PDB file of C-alpha atoms in Angstrom:
ATOM      1  CA  UNK A 946       6.050 -22.606  42.225  1.00  0.00           C
ATOM      2  CA  UNK A 947       9.471 -21.748  40.898  1.00  0.00           C
ATOM      3  CA  UNK A 948       8.425 -22.903  37.452  1.00  0.00           C
ATOM      4  CA  UNK A 949       5.515 -20.452  37.421  1.00  0.00           C
ATOM      5  CA  UNK A 950       7.835 -17.650  38.468  1.00  0.00           C
ATOM      6  CA  UNK A 951      10.362 -18.481  35.762  1.00  0.00           C
ATOM      7  CA  UNK A 952       7.674 -18.809  33.123  1.00  0.00           C
ATOM      8  CA  UNK A 953       6.210 -15.454  34.113  1.00  0.00           C
ATOM      9  CA  UNK A 954       9.650 -13.852  34.049  1.00  0.00           C
ATOM     10  CA  UNK A 955      10.330 -15.285  30.601  1.00  0.00           C
ATOM     11  CA  UNK A 956       6.919 -14.180  29.310  1.00  0.00           C
ATOM     12  CA  UNK A 957       7.611 -10.679  30.634  1.00  0.00           C
ATOM     13  CA  UNK A 958      10.995 -10.719  28.911  1.00  0.00           C
ATOM     14  CA  UNK A 959       9.445 -11.764  25.595  1.00  0.00           C
ATOM     15  CA  UNK A 960       6.789  -9.052  25.886  1.00  0.00           C
ATOM     16  CA  UNK A 961       9.452  -6.424  26.617  1.00  0.00           C
ATOM     17  CA  UNK A 962      11.527  -7.675  23.700  1.00  0.00           C
ATOM     18  CA  UNK A 963       8.508  -7.424  21.375  1.00  0.00           C
ATOM     19  CA  UNK A 964       7.715  -3.871  22.567  1.00  0.00           C
ATOM     20  CA  UNK A 965      11.298  -2.779  21.997  1.00  0.00           C
ATOM     21  CA  UNK A 966      11.340  -4.296  18.519  1.00  0.00           C
ATOM     22  CA  UNK A 967       8.035  -2.603  17.643  1.00  0.00           C
ATOM     23  CA  UNK A 968       9.355   0.732  18.915  1.00  0.00           C
ATOM     24  CA  UNK A 969      12.571   0.305  16.931  1.00  0.00           C
ATOM     25  CA  UNK A 970      10.646  -0.451  13.744  1.00  0.00           C
ATOM     26  CA  UNK A 971       8.288   2.489  14.304  1.00  0.00           C
ATOM     27  CA  UNK A 972      11.249   4.825  14.811  1.00  0.00           C
ATOM     28  CA  UNK A 973      12.817   3.552  11.604  1.00  0.00           C
ATOM     29  CA  UNK A 974       9.571   4.122   9.680  1.00  0.00           C
ATOM     30  CA  UNK A 975       9.328   7.692  11.050  1.00  0.00           C
ATOM     31  CA  UNK A 976      12.938   8.384  10.106  1.00  0.00           C
ATOM     32  CA  UNK A 977      12.463   6.916   6.631  1.00  0.00           C
ATOM     33  CA  UNK A 978       9.306   8.969   6.050  1.00  0.00           C
ATOM     34  CA  UNK A 979      11.078  12.169   7.129  1.00  0.00           C
ATOM     35  CA  UNK A 980      13.986  11.370   4.811  1.00  0.00           C
ATOM     36  CA  UNK A 981      11.663  10.705   1.867  1.00  0.00           C
ATOM     37  CA  UNK A 982       9.836  13.979   2.506  1.00  0.00           C
ATOM     38  CA  UNK A 983      13.119  15.870   2.677  1.00  0.00           C
ATOM     39  CA  UNK A 984      14.215  14.351  -0.638  1.00  0.00           C
ATOM     40  CA  UNK A 985      10.900  15.300  -2.222  1.00  0.00           C
ATOM     41  CA  UNK A 986      11.212  18.902  -0.963  1.00  0.00           C
ATOM     42  CA  UNK A 987      14.782  19.158  -2.238  1.00  0.00           C
ATOM     43  CA  UNK A 988      13.795  17.761  -5.624  1.00  0.00           C
ATOM     44  CA  UNK A 989      10.860  20.171  -5.886  1.00  0.00           C
ATOM     45  CA  UNK A 990      13.118  23.076  -4.941  1.00  0.00           C
ATOM     46  CA  UNK A 991      15.678  22.084  -7.577  1.00  0.00           C
ATOM     47  CA  UNK A 992      12.995  21.790 -10.236  1.00  0.00           C
ATOM     48  CA  UNK A 993      11.506  25.154  -9.295  1.00  0.00           C
ATOM     49  CA  UNK A 994      14.907  26.797  -9.238  1.00  0.00           C
ATOM     50  CA  UNK A 995      15.937  25.248 -12.547  1.00  0.00           C
ATOM     51  CA  UNK A 996      12.893  26.526 -14.431  1.00  0.00           C
TER      52      UNK A 996
END
């Protein structure tokens, strides 16, 4: 009985760890996309201002 409890606890821990990692990666992708868009806007503004 204790083994089942420990296995369930460990499985829950691994699932939580996987969710946190997925959320961290998704946040990084959102941040990277926003940064790339900002760079593109700045570059476009510089090109428009320079011409």
